[in-house]
Amino acid sequence: MDRKDFIRTGLAGAAALALDPLSAFASPLEAPKPRASKTRLHLSFQSGKAIGDSYAEKFDYMESLGVEGFEPGGKELLNNFDEITKALEGRNIKVSAICAGFDGFILAEDPAVKKTFDTTMRRLIEAAGAVGSTGVIMVPAFNSQKPCRPHTMETRDFLCEQMHELGEFALSKGTTVILEPLNRKEAFYLRLVGDAAAICRDSKSEGVKCMGDFWHMQEETDDYAALMAAGPYLRHVHVASRGRRINPGEDGNLDNYVNGFRALKEMNYPYFVSFECGTAGDKAVTTPAAVKLLRSQWQQA
């Protein structure tokens, strides 16, 4: 190309850009194409999400929808341990995470409350290990739990030390403890997934993990970034609609999980995405629709 051709080409390009200033950037603005991934979406239900009066009926219903995980509450697991384990025999359903169920809290200033936490949490960890659960979900302190240690570096150091002890105990039982960040209205102490992952790192125990919750992750600037920040510490995910915390899809266009699912696919996330939500409609209609929506969005990711 000689000098005159080069100038003509440059002027033509400038004219085209003037007519359509976004044309030069069309490619980056396009929606990302789904990535090829062999990672499967493993769905889980909390006990109240499944239809049925008995665990056998609930598990039959879950299997009919292809749901592979069951997330019991901690007290529910302890109180119904034999019934749950028997109903799970021979099924393609595993216990995913255990949703709390301990008494007291780890950041309590009152030694008696802290001791109650230590005792009840270890009992749950033992039960979680016995059923092959991925871990016991815990929150360091809810806003309503007082008196609580102040939000200082000293408290964070204390939390990391305590989490190390819990994590090592959990490893000895074949499971983990899972930190859950919540929105500021429920627990301002731990709100972001990246902060939870940093505590996992600083606890220096492979038994300390964290999770993301699409409802609480509205505190985050981006679902993808939040879950990627968790990296190897991510062990569980909760999902709910993003307006009223009901079944995914019941809040319409708000209920878009594609960015978060893209992160899970890229990190080859092998654990569960578990429903933690109610419904504003007929459960028999809205729950299968929610399962279908999540699988569709997983494919889009």
PDB file of C-alpha atoms in Angstrom:
ATOM      1  CA  MET A   1       0.000   0.000   0.000  1.00  0.00           C
ATOM      2  CA  ASP A   2       1.479   3.385  -1.061  1.00  0.00           C
ATOM      3  CA  ARG A   3       1.092   6.648   0.844  1.00  0.00           C
ATOM      4  CA  LYS A   4      -2.017   7.821  -1.119  1.00  0.00           C
ATOM      5  CA  ASP A   5      -3.823   4.483  -0.621  1.00  0.00           C
ATOM      6  CA  PHE A   6      -2.996   4.574   3.075  1.00  0.00           C
ATOM      7  CA  ILE A   7      -4.474   8.070   3.464  1.00  0.00           C
ATOM      8  CA  ARG A   8      -7.624   7.151   1.493  1.00  0.00           C
ATOM      9  CA  THR A   9      -8.126   4.050   3.647  1.00  0.00           C
ATOM     10  CA  GLY A  10      -7.651   6.038   6.838  1.00  0.00           C
ATOM     11  CA  LEU A  11     -10.136   8.715   5.747  1.00  0.00           C
ATOM     12  CA  ALA A  12     -12.726   6.084   4.815  1.00  0.00           C
ATOM     13  CA  GLY A  13     -12.363   4.473   8.220  1.00  0.00           C
ATOM     14  CA  ALA A  14     -12.720   7.808   9.979  1.00  0.00           C
ATOM     15  CA  ALA A  15     -15.868   8.611   8.000  1.00  0.00           C
ATOM     16  CA  ALA A  16     -17.410   5.262   8.895  1.00  0.00           C
ATOM     17  CA  LEU A  17     -16.596   5.826  12.553  1.00  0.00           C
ATOM     18  CA  ALA A  18     -18.197   9.255  12.428  1.00  0.00           C
ATOM     19  CA  LEU A  19     -21.410   7.758  11.026  1.00  0.00           C
ATOM     20  CA  ASP A  20     -21.452   4.889  13.521  1.00  0.00           C
ATOM     21  CA  PRO A  21     -19.098   5.583  16.458  1.00  0.00           C
ATOM     22  CA  LEU A  22     -19.853   2.219  18.093  1.00  0.00           C
ATOM     23  CA  SER A  23     -19.007   0.127  15.052  1.00  0.00           C
ATOM     24  CA  ALA A  24     -15.324  -0.020  15.878  1.00  0.00           C
ATOM     25  CA  PHE A  25     -16.159  -1.463  19.278  1.00  0.00           C
ATOM     26  CA  ALA A  26     -18.931  -3.830  18.206  1.00  0.00           C
ATOM     27  CA  SER A  27     -17.118  -6.977  19.186  1.00  0.00           C
ATOM     28  CA  PRO A  28     -16.419  -6.123  22.860  1.00  0.00           C
ATOM     29  CA  LEU A  29     -20.004  -4.917  23.335  1.00  0.00           C
ATOM     30  CA  GLU A  30     -21.513  -8.176  22.154  1.00  0.00           C
ATOM     31  CA  ALA A  31     -22.751 -10.563  24.834  1.00  0.00           C
ATOM     32  CA  PRO A  32     -20.126 -13.216  25.638  1.00  0.00           C
ATOM     33  CA  LYS A  33     -20.734 -16.490  23.890  1.00  0.00           C
ATOM     34  CA  PRO A  34     -21.349 -19.568  26.045  1.00  0.00           C
ATOM     35  CA  ARG A  35     -18.103 -21.322  26.891  1.00  0.00           C
ATOM     36  CA  ALA A  36     -17.659 -24.993  26.200  1.00  0.00           C
ATOM     37  CA  SER A  37     -17.657 -26.645  29.610  1.00  0.00           C
ATOM     38  CA  LYS A  38     -18.186 -30.143  30.929  1.00  0.00           C
ATOM     39  CA  THR A  39     -19.126 -28.751  34.354  1.00  0.00           C
ATOM     40  CA  ARG A  40     -22.659 -29.757  35.288  1.00  0.00           C
ATOM     41  CA  LEU A  41     -25.183 -27.822  37.317  1.00  0.00           C
ATOM     42  CA  HIS A  42     -25.844 -29.731  40.533  1.00  0.00           C
ATOM     43  CA  LEU A  43     -29.062 -28.460  42.118  1.00  0.00           C
ATOM     44  CA  SER A  44     -30.007 -28.887  45.761  1.00  0.00           C
ATOM     45  CA  PHE A  45     -33.197 -28.288  47.748  1.00  0.00           C
ATOM     46  CA  GLN A  46     -33.636 -27.301  51.343  1.00  0.00           C
ATOM     47  CA  SER A  47     -36.216 -29.430  53.105  1.00  0.00           C
ATOM     48  CA  GLY A  48     -39.107 -26.976  52.763  1.00  0.00           C
ATOM     49  CA  LYS A  49     -38.659 -26.681  49.004  1.00  0.00           C
ATOM     50  CA  ALA A  50     -39.493 -30.300  48.211  1.00  0.00           C
ATOM     51  CA  ILE A  51     -43.119 -31.470  48.077  1.00  0.00           C
ATOM     52  CA  GLY A  52     -44.003 -34.381  50.337  1.00  0.00           C
ATOM     53  CA  ASP A  53     -44.956 -35.258  53.906  1.00  0.00           C
ATOM     54  CA  SER A  54     -42.116 -37.713  54.530  1.00  0.00           C
ATOM     55  CA  TYR A  55     -38.478 -37.648  53.526  1.00  0.00           C
ATOM     56  CA  ALA A  56     -39.141 -40.533  51.150  1.00  0.00           C
ATOM     57  CA  GLU A  57     -41.838 -38.472  49.409  1.00  0.00           C
ATOM     58  CA  LYS A  58     -39.626 -35.375  49.329  1.00  0.00           C
ATOM     59  CA  PHE A  59     -36.742 -37.317  47.815  1.00  0.00           C
ATOM     60  CA  ASP A  60     -39.047 -38.937  45.242  1.00  0.00           C
ATOM     61  CA  TYR A  61     -40.132 -35.456  44.197  1.00  0.00           C
ATOM     62  CA  MET A  62     -36.551 -34.201  43.997  1.00  0.00           C
ATOM     63  CA  GLU A  63     -35.503 -37.168  41.874  1.00  0.00           C
ATOM     64  CA  SER A  64     -38.398 -36.476  39.502  1.00  0.00           C
ATOM     65  CA  LEU A  65     -36.872 -33.024  38.888  1.00  0.00           C
ATOM     66  CA  GLY A  66     -33.295 -34.298  38.688  1.00  0.00           C
ATOM     67  CA  VAL A  67     -32.300 -32.506  41.899  1.00  0.00           C
ATOM     68  CA  GLU A  68     -29.211 -34.188  43.334  1.00  0.00           C
ATOM     69  CA  GLY A  69     -28.627 -32.447  46.661  1.00  0.00           C
ATOM     70  CA  PHE A  70     -30.488 -32.116  49.956  1.00  0.00           C
ATOM     71  CA  GLU A  71     -29.672 -29.293  52.375  1.00  0.00           C
ATOM     72  CA  PRO A  72     -31.187 -29.916  55.815  1.00  0.00           C
ATOM     73  CA  GLY A  73     -31.116 -27.502  58.694  1.00  0.00           C
ATOM     74  CA  GLY A  74     -28.695 -28.461  61.433  1.00  0.00           C
ATOM     75  CA  LYS A  75     -31.290 -29.156  64.101  1.00  0.00           C
ATOM     76  CA  GLU A  76     -33.396 -30.997  61.523  1.00  0.00           C
ATOM     77  CA  LEU A  77     -30.471 -33.293  60.745  1.00  0.00           C
ATOM     78  CA  LEU A  78     -29.746 -34.025  64.397  1.00  0.00           C
ATOM     79  CA  ASN A  79     -33.389 -34.643  65.279  1.00  0.00           C
ATOM     80  CA  ASN A  80     -34.135 -36.836  62.232  1.00  0.00           C
ATOM     81  CA  PHE A  81     -30.727 -38.365  61.532  1.00  0.00           C
ATOM     82  CA  ASP A  82     -31.834 -42.002  61.206  1.00  0.00           C
ATOM     83  CA  GLU A  83     -34.919 -41.162  59.136  1.00  0.00           C
ATOM     84  CA  ILE A  84     -32.944 -38.973  56.730  1.00  0.00           C
ATOM     85  CA  THR A  85     -30.078 -41.409  56.239  1.00  0.00           C
ATOM     86  CA  LYS A  86     -32.448 -44.318  55.688  1.00  0.00           C
ATOM     87  CA  ALA A  87     -34.530 -42.367  53.140  1.00  0.00           C
ATOM     88  CA  LEU A  88     -31.339 -41.504  51.216  1.00  0.00           C
ATOM     89  CA  GLU A  89     -30.258 -45.116  50.797  1.00  0.00           C
ATOM     90  CA  GLY A  90     -30.029 -46.187  47.163  1.00  0.00           C
ATOM     91  CA  ARG A  91     -30.818 -42.727  45.790  1.00  0.00           C
ATOM     92  CA  ASN A  92     -28.915 -40.386  43.524  1.00  0.00           C
ATOM     93  CA  ILE A  93     -29.190 -37.658  46.165  1.00  0.00           C
ATOM     94  CA  LYS A  94     -26.394 -36.503  48.452  1.00  0.00           C
ATOM     95  CA  VAL A  95     -26.493 -34.237  51.474  1.00  0.00           C
ATOM     96  CA  SER A  96     -25.102 -30.940  50.230  1.00  0.00           C
ATOM     97  CA  ALA A  97     -24.419 -28.422  53.012  1.00  0.00           C
ATOM     98  CA  ILE A  98     -25.938 -28.291  56.484  1.00  0.00           C
ATOM     99  CA  CYS A  99     -27.701 -24.967  57.049  1.00  0.00           C
ATOM    100  CA  ALA A 100     -26.483 -23.740  60.449  1.00  0.00           C
ATOM    101  CA  GLY A 101     -28.496 -25.071  63.430  1.00  0.00           C
ATOM    102  CA  PHE A 102     -25.978 -24.270  66.167  1.00  0.00           C
ATOM    103  CA  ASP A 103     -26.754 -22.157  69.227  1.00  0.00           C
ATOM    104  CA  GLY A 104     -24.787 -19.109  70.341  1.00  0.00           C
ATOM    105  CA  PHE A 105     -22.278 -17.466  67.982  1.00  0.00           C
ATOM    106  CA  ILE A 106     -18.553 -17.447  67.476  1.00  0.00           C
ATOM    107  CA  LEU A 107     -18.006 -13.709  68.134  1.00  0.00           C
ATOM    108  CA  ALA A 108     -19.997 -13.585  71.374  1.00  0.00           C
ATOM    109  CA  GLU A 109     -18.479 -11.515  74.173  1.00  0.00           C
ATOM    110  CA  ASP A 110     -20.259 -13.654  76.767  1.00  0.00           C
ATOM    111  CA  PRO A 111     -18.073 -16.750  77.428  1.00  0.00           C
ATOM    112  CA  ALA A 112     -21.153 -18.892  78.125  1.00  0.00           C
ATOM    113  CA  VAL A 113     -22.684 -18.028  74.735  1.00  0.00           C
ATOM    114  CA  LYS A 114     -19.373 -18.735  73.001  1.00  0.00           C
ATOM    115  CA  LYS A 115     -19.078 -22.085  74.797  1.00  0.00           C
ATOM    116  CA  THR A 116     -22.594 -23.013  73.680  1.00  0.00           C
ATOM    117  CA  PHE A 117     -21.569 -22.250  70.098  1.00  0.00           C
ATOM    118  CA  ASP A 118     -18.427 -24.372  70.369  1.00  0.00           C
ATOM    119  CA  THR A 119     -20.346 -27.361  71.723  1.00  0.00           C
ATOM    120  CA  THR A 120     -23.296 -27.272  69.336  1.00  0.00           C
ATOM    121  CA  MET A 121     -21.202 -26.447  66.262  1.00  0.00           C
ATOM    122  CA  ARG A 122     -18.920 -29.410  66.822  1.00  0.00           C
ATOM    123  CA  ARG A 123     -21.941 -31.678  67.205  1.00  0.00           C
ATOM    124  CA  LEU A 124     -23.183 -30.484  63.804  1.00  0.00           C
ATOM    125  CA  ILE A 125     -19.770 -30.958  62.225  1.00  0.00           C
ATOM    126  CA  GLU A 126     -19.691 -34.559  63.420  1.00  0.00           C
ATOM    127  CA  ALA A 127     -23.149 -35.186  61.949  1.00  0.00           C
ATOM    128  CA  ALA A 128     -22.148 -33.500  58.686  1.00  0.00           C
ATOM    129  CA  GLY A 129     -19.142 -35.758  58.372  1.00  0.00           C
ATOM    130  CA  ALA A 130     -21.247 -38.822  59.111  1.00  0.00           C
ATOM    131  CA  VAL A 131     -23.625 -38.100  56.198  1.00  0.00           C
ATOM    132  CA  GLY A 132     -20.901 -37.007  53.769  1.00  0.00           C
ATOM    133  CA  SER A 133     -21.987 -33.367  53.697  1.00  0.00           C
ATOM    134  CA  THR A 134     -19.855 -30.696  52.022  1.00  0.00           C
ATOM    135  CA  GLY A 135     -19.898 -28.651  55.225  1.00  0.00           C
ATOM    136  CA  VAL A 136     -21.786 -26.736  57.911  1.00  0.00           C
ATOM    137  CA  ILE A 137     -22.818 -23.196  56.982  1.00  0.00           C
ATOM    138  CA  MET A 138     -22.137 -20.514  59.590  1.00  0.00           C
ATOM    139  CA  VAL A 139     -22.367 -16.750  60.009  1.00  0.00           C
ATOM    140  CA  PRO A 140     -19.884 -15.133  62.445  1.00  0.00           C
ATOM    141  CA  ALA A 141     -22.565 -12.847  63.932  1.00  0.00           C
ATOM    142  CA  PHE A 142     -25.989 -11.568  62.965  1.00  0.00           C
ATOM    143  CA  ASN A 143     -26.811  -7.929  63.670  1.00  0.00           C
ATOM    144  CA  SER A 144     -29.276  -9.020  66.342  1.00  0.00           C
ATOM    145  CA  GLN A 145     -26.696 -11.050  68.289  1.00  0.00           C
ATOM    146  CA  LYS A 146     -25.340  -8.965  71.162  1.00  0.00           C
ATOM    147  CA  PRO A 147     -23.073  -8.340  72.958  1.00  0.00           C
ATOM    148  CA  CYS A 148     -20.708  -8.983  70.070  1.00  0.00           C
ATOM    149  CA  ARG A 149     -17.004  -8.363  69.723  1.00  0.00           C
ATOM    150  CA  PRO A 150     -16.286  -5.011  68.025  1.00  0.00           C
ATOM    151  CA  HIS A 151     -15.607  -4.840  64.300  1.00  0.00           C
ATOM    152  CA  THR A 152     -11.818  -4.476  64.584  1.00  0.00           C
ATOM    153  CA  MET A 153      -8.657  -6.148  63.296  1.00  0.00           C
ATOM    154  CA  GLU A 154      -8.280  -7.790  66.699  1.00  0.00           C
ATOM    155  CA  THR A 155     -11.693  -9.390  66.242  1.00  0.00           C
ATOM    156  CA  ARG A 156     -10.775 -10.537  62.746  1.00  0.00           C
ATOM    157  CA  ASP A 157      -7.582 -12.126  64.074  1.00  0.00           C
ATOM    158  CA  PHE A 158      -9.629 -13.857  66.774  1.00  0.00           C
ATOM    159  CA  LEU A 159     -12.078 -15.126  64.157  1.00  0.00           C
ATOM    160  CA  CYS A 160      -9.284 -16.531  62.002  1.00  0.00           C
ATOM    161  CA  GLU A 161      -7.795 -18.347  65.019  1.00  0.00           C
ATOM    162  CA  GLN A 162     -11.171 -19.820  65.954  1.00  0.00           C
ATOM    163  CA  MET A 163     -11.929 -20.789  62.351  1.00  0.00           C
ATOM    164  CA  HIS A 164      -8.599 -22.578  62.146  1.00  0.00           C
ATOM    165  CA  GLU A 165      -9.568 -24.728  65.129  1.00  0.00           C
ATOM    166  CA  LEU A 166     -13.020 -25.443  63.697  1.00  0.00           C
ATOM    167  CA  GLY A 167     -11.581 -26.164  60.265  1.00  0.00           C
ATOM    168  CA  GLU A 168      -9.069 -28.667  61.584  1.00  0.00           C
ATOM    169  CA  PHE A 169     -11.807 -30.373  63.602  1.00  0.00           C
ATOM    170  CA  ALA A 170     -14.009 -30.497  60.493  1.00  0.00           C
ATOM    171  CA  LEU A 171     -11.184 -32.044  58.449  1.00  0.00           C
ATOM    172  CA  SER A 172     -10.818 -34.753  61.071  1.00  0.00           C
ATOM    173  CA  LYS A 173     -14.510 -35.556  60.519  1.00  0.00           C
ATOM    174  CA  GLY A 174     -14.289 -35.501  56.717  1.00  0.00           C
ATOM    175  CA  THR A 175     -16.122 -32.229  56.131  1.00  0.00           C
ATOM    176  CA  THR A 176     -15.713 -28.423  56.324  1.00  0.00           C
ATOM    177  CA  VAL A 177     -17.146 -25.277  57.863  1.00  0.00           C
ATOM    178  CA  ILE A 178     -18.551 -22.801  55.341  1.00  0.00           C
ATOM    179  CA  LEU A 179     -18.622 -19.037  55.959  1.00  0.00           C
ATOM    180  CA  GLU A 180     -21.679 -17.295  54.493  1.00  0.00           C
ATOM    181  CA  PRO A 181     -21.579 -13.557  53.726  1.00  0.00           C
ATOM    182  CA  LEU A 182     -24.945 -11.830  54.210  1.00  0.00           C
ATOM    183  CA  ASN A 183     -26.370  -8.438  53.272  1.00  0.00           C
ATOM    184  CA  ARG A 184     -25.804  -5.551  55.653  1.00  0.00           C
ATOM    185  CA  LYS A 185     -29.382  -5.644  56.973  1.00  0.00           C
ATOM    186  CA  GLU A 186     -28.746  -9.102  58.404  1.00  0.00           C
ATOM    187  CA  ALA A 187     -25.032  -9.168  59.230  1.00  0.00           C
ATOM    188  CA  PHE A 188     -22.804  -6.197  58.498  1.00  0.00           C
ATOM    189  CA  TYR A 189     -19.749  -8.028  59.870  1.00  0.00           C
ATOM    190  CA  LEU A 190     -19.264 -10.202  56.771  1.00  0.00           C
ATOM    191  CA  ARG A 191     -20.948  -9.034  53.565  1.00  0.00           C
ATOM    192  CA  LEU A 192     -18.710  -9.814  50.579  1.00  0.00           C
ATOM    193  CA  VAL A 193     -17.644 -13.167  49.158  1.00  0.00           C
ATOM    194  CA  GLY A 194     -14.081 -11.931  48.669  1.00  0.00           C
ATOM    195  CA  ASP A 195     -13.849 -10.982  52.349  1.00  0.00           C
ATOM    196  CA  ALA A 196     -15.033 -14.459  53.335  1.00  0.00           C
ATOM    197  CA  ALA A 197     -12.413 -16.009  51.037  1.00  0.00           C
ATOM    198  CA  ALA A 198      -9.704 -13.868  52.643  1.00  0.00           C
ATOM    199  CA  ILE A 199     -10.719 -15.136  56.069  1.00  0.00           C
ATOM    200  CA  CYS A 200     -10.567 -18.693  54.725  1.00  0.00           C
ATOM    201  CA  ARG A 201      -7.032 -18.012  53.509  1.00  0.00           C
ATOM    202  CA  ASP A 202      -5.909 -16.395  56.755  1.00  0.00           C
ATOM    203  CA  SER A 203      -7.437 -19.171  58.864  1.00  0.00           C
ATOM    204  CA  LYS A 204      -4.802 -21.502  57.401  1.00  0.00           C
ATOM    205  CA  SER A 205      -6.976 -24.608  57.396  1.00  0.00           C
ATOM    206  CA  GLU A 206      -8.233 -26.597  54.425  1.00  0.00           C
ATOM    207  CA  GLY A 207     -11.368 -27.190  56.458  1.00  0.00           C
ATOM    208  CA  VAL A 208     -12.468 -23.544  56.246  1.00  0.00           C
ATOM    209  CA  LYS A 209     -14.435 -22.675  53.106  1.00  0.00           C
ATOM    210  CA  CYS A 210     -16.977 -20.068  52.019  1.00  0.00           C
ATOM    211  CA  MET A 211     -20.075 -19.711  49.866  1.00  0.00           C
ATOM    212  CA  GLY A 212     -22.019 -17.244  47.762  1.00  0.00           C
ATOM    213  CA  ASP A 213     -25.738 -16.509  47.953  1.00  0.00           C
ATOM    214  CA  PHE A 214     -27.334 -14.825  44.933  1.00  0.00           C
ATOM    215  CA  TRP A 215     -29.813 -13.039  47.216  1.00  0.00           C
ATOM    216  CA  HIS A 216     -27.152 -11.617  49.517  1.00  0.00           C
ATOM    217  CA  MET A 217     -24.757 -11.028  46.602  1.00  0.00           C
ATOM    218  CA  GLN A 218     -26.795  -7.989  45.669  1.00  0.00           C
ATOM    219  CA  GLU A 219     -24.250  -6.335  47.986  1.00  0.00           C
ATOM    220  CA  GLU A 220     -21.664  -7.117  45.295  1.00  0.00           C
ATOM    221  CA  THR A 221     -20.962  -5.053  42.195  1.00  0.00           C
ATOM    222  CA  ASP A 222     -20.910  -8.142  39.956  1.00  0.00           C
ATOM    223  CA  ASP A 223     -21.884 -11.806  40.389  1.00  0.00           C
ATOM    224  CA  TYR A 224     -19.044 -13.065  38.214  1.00  0.00           C
ATOM    225  CA  ALA A 225     -16.373 -11.130  40.088  1.00  0.00           C
ATOM    226  CA  ALA A 226     -17.788 -12.083  43.483  1.00  0.00           C
ATOM    227  CA  LEU A 227     -17.730 -15.825  42.830  1.00  0.00           C
ATOM    228  CA  MET A 228     -14.362 -15.738  41.063  1.00  0.00           C
ATOM    229  CA  ALA A 229     -12.970 -13.948  44.124  1.00  0.00           C
ATOM    230  CA  ALA A 230     -13.816 -17.001  46.205  1.00  0.00           C
ATOM    231  CA  GLY A 231     -11.592 -19.174  44.019  1.00  0.00           C
ATOM    232  CA  PRO A 232     -10.699 -22.541  45.576  1.00  0.00           C
ATOM    233  CA  TYR A 233     -12.505 -21.673  48.810  1.00  0.00           C
ATOM    234  CA  LEU A 234     -15.986 -21.764  47.227  1.00  0.00           C
ATOM    235  CA  ARG A 235     -17.875 -24.789  48.550  1.00  0.00           C
ATOM    236  CA  HIS A 236     -21.597 -23.950  48.278  1.00  0.00           C
ATOM    237  CA  VAL A 237     -24.039 -21.545  46.582  1.00  0.00           C
ATOM    238  CA  HIS A 238     -27.560 -20.444  47.525  1.00  0.00           C
ATOM    239  CA  VAL A 239     -30.079 -19.173  44.995  1.00  0.00           C
ATOM    240  CA  ALA A 240     -33.358 -17.247  45.272  1.00  0.00           C
ATOM    241  CA  SER A 241     -35.219 -14.638  43.265  1.00  0.00           C
ATOM    242  CA  ARG A 242     -33.622 -11.214  43.441  1.00  0.00           C
ATOM    243  CA  GLY A 243     -36.608  -9.105  44.377  1.00  0.00           C
ATOM    244  CA  ARG A 244     -38.608 -10.994  46.975  1.00  0.00           C
ATOM    245  CA  ARG A 245     -36.339 -13.972  47.801  1.00  0.00           C
ATOM    246  CA  ILE A 246     -38.748 -16.499  46.353  1.00  0.00           C
ATOM    247  CA  ASN A 247     -38.361 -19.044  43.542  1.00  0.00           C
ATOM    248  CA  PRO A 248     -36.018 -17.985  40.728  1.00  0.00           C
ATOM    249  CA  GLY A 249     -38.119 -16.612  37.888  1.00  0.00           C
ATOM    250  CA  GLU A 250     -40.909 -15.232  40.062  1.00  0.00           C
ATOM    251  CA  ASP A 251     -39.303 -11.774  39.943  1.00  0.00           C
ATOM    252  CA  GLY A 252     -39.054 -11.740  36.151  1.00  0.00           C
ATOM    253  CA  ASN A 253     -36.067 -10.112  34.499  1.00  0.00           C
ATOM    254  CA  LEU A 254     -34.416  -9.465  37.865  1.00  0.00           C
ATOM    255  CA  ASP A 255     -33.697 -13.165  38.112  1.00  0.00           C
ATOM    256  CA  ASN A 256     -30.661 -13.423  35.894  1.00  0.00           C
ATOM    257  CA  TYR A 257     -27.862 -15.657  37.159  1.00  0.00           C
ATOM    258  CA  VAL A 258     -25.913 -16.069  33.911  1.00  0.00           C
ATOM    259  CA  ASN A 259     -22.867 -14.031  34.980  1.00  0.00           C
ATOM    260  CA  GLY A 260     -22.549 -15.979  38.193  1.00  0.00           C
ATOM    261  CA  PHE A 261     -23.029 -19.277  36.408  1.00  0.00           C
ATOM    262  CA  ARG A 262     -20.310 -18.286  33.949  1.00  0.00           C
ATOM    263  CA  ALA A 263     -17.906 -17.945  36.863  1.00  0.00           C
ATOM    264  CA  LEU A 264     -18.905 -21.353  38.229  1.00  0.00           C
ATOM    265  CA  LYS A 265     -18.330 -22.924  34.831  1.00  0.00           C
ATOM    266  CA  GLU A 266     -14.936 -21.289  34.398  1.00  0.00           C
ATOM    267  CA  MET A 267     -13.747 -22.505  37.797  1.00  0.00           C
ATOM    268  CA  ASN A 268     -15.186 -26.004  37.137  1.00  0.00           C
ATOM    269  CA  TYR A 269     -17.270 -25.714  40.302  1.00  0.00           C
ATOM    270  CA  PRO A 270     -18.244 -29.291  41.314  1.00  0.00           C
ATOM    271  CA  TYR A 271     -20.514 -28.582  44.292  1.00  0.00           C
ATOM    272  CA  PHE A 272     -24.159 -27.604  44.729  1.00  0.00           C
ATOM    273  CA  VAL A 273     -26.402 -24.641  43.909  1.00  0.00           C
ATOM    274  CA  SER A 274     -29.111 -24.900  46.535  1.00  0.00           C
ATOM    275  CA  PHE A 275     -32.562 -23.316  46.671  1.00  0.00           C
ATOM    276  CA  GLU A 276     -33.027 -21.143  49.777  1.00  0.00           C
ATOM    277  CA  CYS A 277     -36.336 -19.444  49.102  1.00  0.00           C
ATOM    278  CA  GLY A 278     -40.095 -19.589  49.359  1.00  0.00           C
ATOM    279  CA  THR A 279     -42.708 -18.946  46.667  1.00  0.00           C
ATOM    280  CA  ALA A 280     -45.518 -16.489  46.074  1.00  0.00           C
ATOM    281  CA  GLY A 281     -47.478 -18.994  44.007  1.00  0.00           C
ATOM    282  CA  ASP A 282     -48.264 -22.692  43.798  1.00  0.00           C
ATOM    283  CA  LYS A 283     -45.092 -24.586  44.728  1.00  0.00           C
ATOM    284  CA  ALA A 284     -46.046 -27.421  42.387  1.00  0.00           C
ATOM    285  CA  VAL A 285     -45.910 -24.938  39.490  1.00  0.00           C
ATOM    286  CA  THR A 286     -43.242 -22.411  40.456  1.00  0.00           C
ATOM    287  CA  THR A 287     -40.598 -24.867  41.658  1.00  0.00           C
ATOM    288  CA  PRO A 288     -40.327 -26.948  38.450  1.00  0.00           C
ATOM    289  CA  ALA A 289     -40.345 -23.685  36.477  1.00  0.00           C
ATOM    290  CA  ALA A 290     -37.453 -22.394  38.601  1.00  0.00           C
ATOM    291  CA  VAL A 291     -35.456 -25.580  38.006  1.00  0.00           C
ATOM    292  CA  LYS A 292     -36.045 -25.223  34.261  1.00  0.00           C
ATOM    293  CA  LEU A 293     -34.979 -21.551  34.332  1.00  0.00           C
ATOM    294  CA  LEU A 294     -31.712 -22.268  36.142  1.00  0.00           C
ATOM    295  CA  ARG A 295     -30.813 -25.048  33.721  1.00  0.00           C
ATOM    296  CA  SER A 296     -31.557 -22.764  30.784  1.00  0.00           C
ATOM    297  CA  GLN A 297     -29.381 -19.990  32.187  1.00  0.00           C
ATOM    298  CA  TRP A 298     -26.611 -22.484  32.922  1.00  0.00           C
ATOM    299  CA  GLN A 299     -26.620 -23.372  29.222  1.00  0.00           C
ATOM    300  CA  GLN A 300     -26.532 -19.656  28.310  1.00  0.00           C
ATOM    301  CA  ALA A 301     -23.466 -19.211  30.506  1.00  0.00           C
TER     302      ALA A 301
END
